[in-house]
Coordinates of C-alpha atoms in Angstrom, one line a residue:
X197 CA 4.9 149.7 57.4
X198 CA 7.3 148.6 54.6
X199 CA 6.8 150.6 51.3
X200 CA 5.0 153.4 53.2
X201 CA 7.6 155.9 52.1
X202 CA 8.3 155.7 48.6
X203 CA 11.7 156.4 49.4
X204 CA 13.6 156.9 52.8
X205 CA 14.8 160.5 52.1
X206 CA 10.9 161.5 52.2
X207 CA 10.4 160.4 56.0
X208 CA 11.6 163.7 56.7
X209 CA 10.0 167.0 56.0
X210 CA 10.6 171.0 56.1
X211 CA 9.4 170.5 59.9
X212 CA 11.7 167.7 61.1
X213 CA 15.3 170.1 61.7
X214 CA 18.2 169.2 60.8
X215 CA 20.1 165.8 61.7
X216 CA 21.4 165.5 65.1
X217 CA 24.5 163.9 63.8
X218 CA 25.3 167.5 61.6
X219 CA 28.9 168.5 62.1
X220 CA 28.2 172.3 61.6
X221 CA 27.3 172.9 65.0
X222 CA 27.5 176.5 66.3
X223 CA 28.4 177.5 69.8
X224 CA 31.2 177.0 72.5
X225 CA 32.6 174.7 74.6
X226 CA 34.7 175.4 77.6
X227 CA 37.8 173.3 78.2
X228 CA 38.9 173.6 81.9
X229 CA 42.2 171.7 83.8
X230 CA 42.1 171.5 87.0
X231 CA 43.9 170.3 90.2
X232 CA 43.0 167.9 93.2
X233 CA 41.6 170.3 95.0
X234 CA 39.1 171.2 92.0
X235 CA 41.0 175.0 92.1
X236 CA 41.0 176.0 87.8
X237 CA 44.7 175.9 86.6
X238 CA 43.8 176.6 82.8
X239 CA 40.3 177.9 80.7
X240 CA 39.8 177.7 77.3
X241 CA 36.8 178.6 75.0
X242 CA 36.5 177.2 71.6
X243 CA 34.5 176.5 69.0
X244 CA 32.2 173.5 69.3
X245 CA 33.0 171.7 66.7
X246 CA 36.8 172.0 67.9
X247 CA 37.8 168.3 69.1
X248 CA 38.2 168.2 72.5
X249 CA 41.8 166.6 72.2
X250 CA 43.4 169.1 70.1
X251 CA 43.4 171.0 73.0
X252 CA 44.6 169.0 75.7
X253 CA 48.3 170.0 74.9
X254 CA 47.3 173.5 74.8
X255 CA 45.8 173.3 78.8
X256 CA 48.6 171.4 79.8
X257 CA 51.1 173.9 78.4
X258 CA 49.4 176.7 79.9
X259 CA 49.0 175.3 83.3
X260 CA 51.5 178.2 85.0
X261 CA 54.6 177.4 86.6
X262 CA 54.6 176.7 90.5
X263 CA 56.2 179.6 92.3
X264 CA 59.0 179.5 94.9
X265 CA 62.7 178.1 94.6
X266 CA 63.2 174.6 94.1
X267 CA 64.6 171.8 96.5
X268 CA 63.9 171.8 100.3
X269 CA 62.8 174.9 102.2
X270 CA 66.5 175.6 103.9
X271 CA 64.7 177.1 107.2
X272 CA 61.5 176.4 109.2
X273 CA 58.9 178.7 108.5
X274 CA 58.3 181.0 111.3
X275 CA 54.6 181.0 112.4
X276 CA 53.4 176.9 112.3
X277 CA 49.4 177.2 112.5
X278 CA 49.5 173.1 113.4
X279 CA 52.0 174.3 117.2
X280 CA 49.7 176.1 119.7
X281 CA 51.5 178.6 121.6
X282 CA 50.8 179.3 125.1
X283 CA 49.0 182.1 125.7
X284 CA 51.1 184.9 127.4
X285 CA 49.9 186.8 130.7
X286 CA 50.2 190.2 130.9

């Protein structure tokens, strides 16, 4: 099939589309952090032709702060749900 084409910018047509390796791509993509658990810490929504590590700093600095004080817990919490209490009669 050499020389079928008189030149290789002919293969194509008005009904082939555009090239699959196009930049302009429309759309969005959705950049998500999560933890072990698979709970979201962080959503973003971009544009898709955003590259995807531009905005790993951005979901890592929005990840939000863990609450409580630091250091040790200085008493034991009250109720323990792992201790069964007897039951009380009455």
């Amino acid at each position: 099939m050499r020389g079928w084409f008189s030149h290789p910018r002919e293969k194509g047509g008005a009904d082939t589309g555009p090239s699959p390796v196009d930049r302009r791509k429309t759309g969005s993509k959705h950049h998500l952090i999560s933890d072990g658990r698979g709970t979201p810490l962080k959503v973003i929504t971009t544009a898709a032709n955003v590259n995807d590590i531009t905005q790993t700093l951005n979901l890592v600095d929005g990840i939000p702060p863990v609450a409580g004080r630091p250091g040790r817990p200085r008493r034991r919490p009250l109720c323990q749900p792992w201790v069964r209490r007897p039951a009380s009669s009455g």
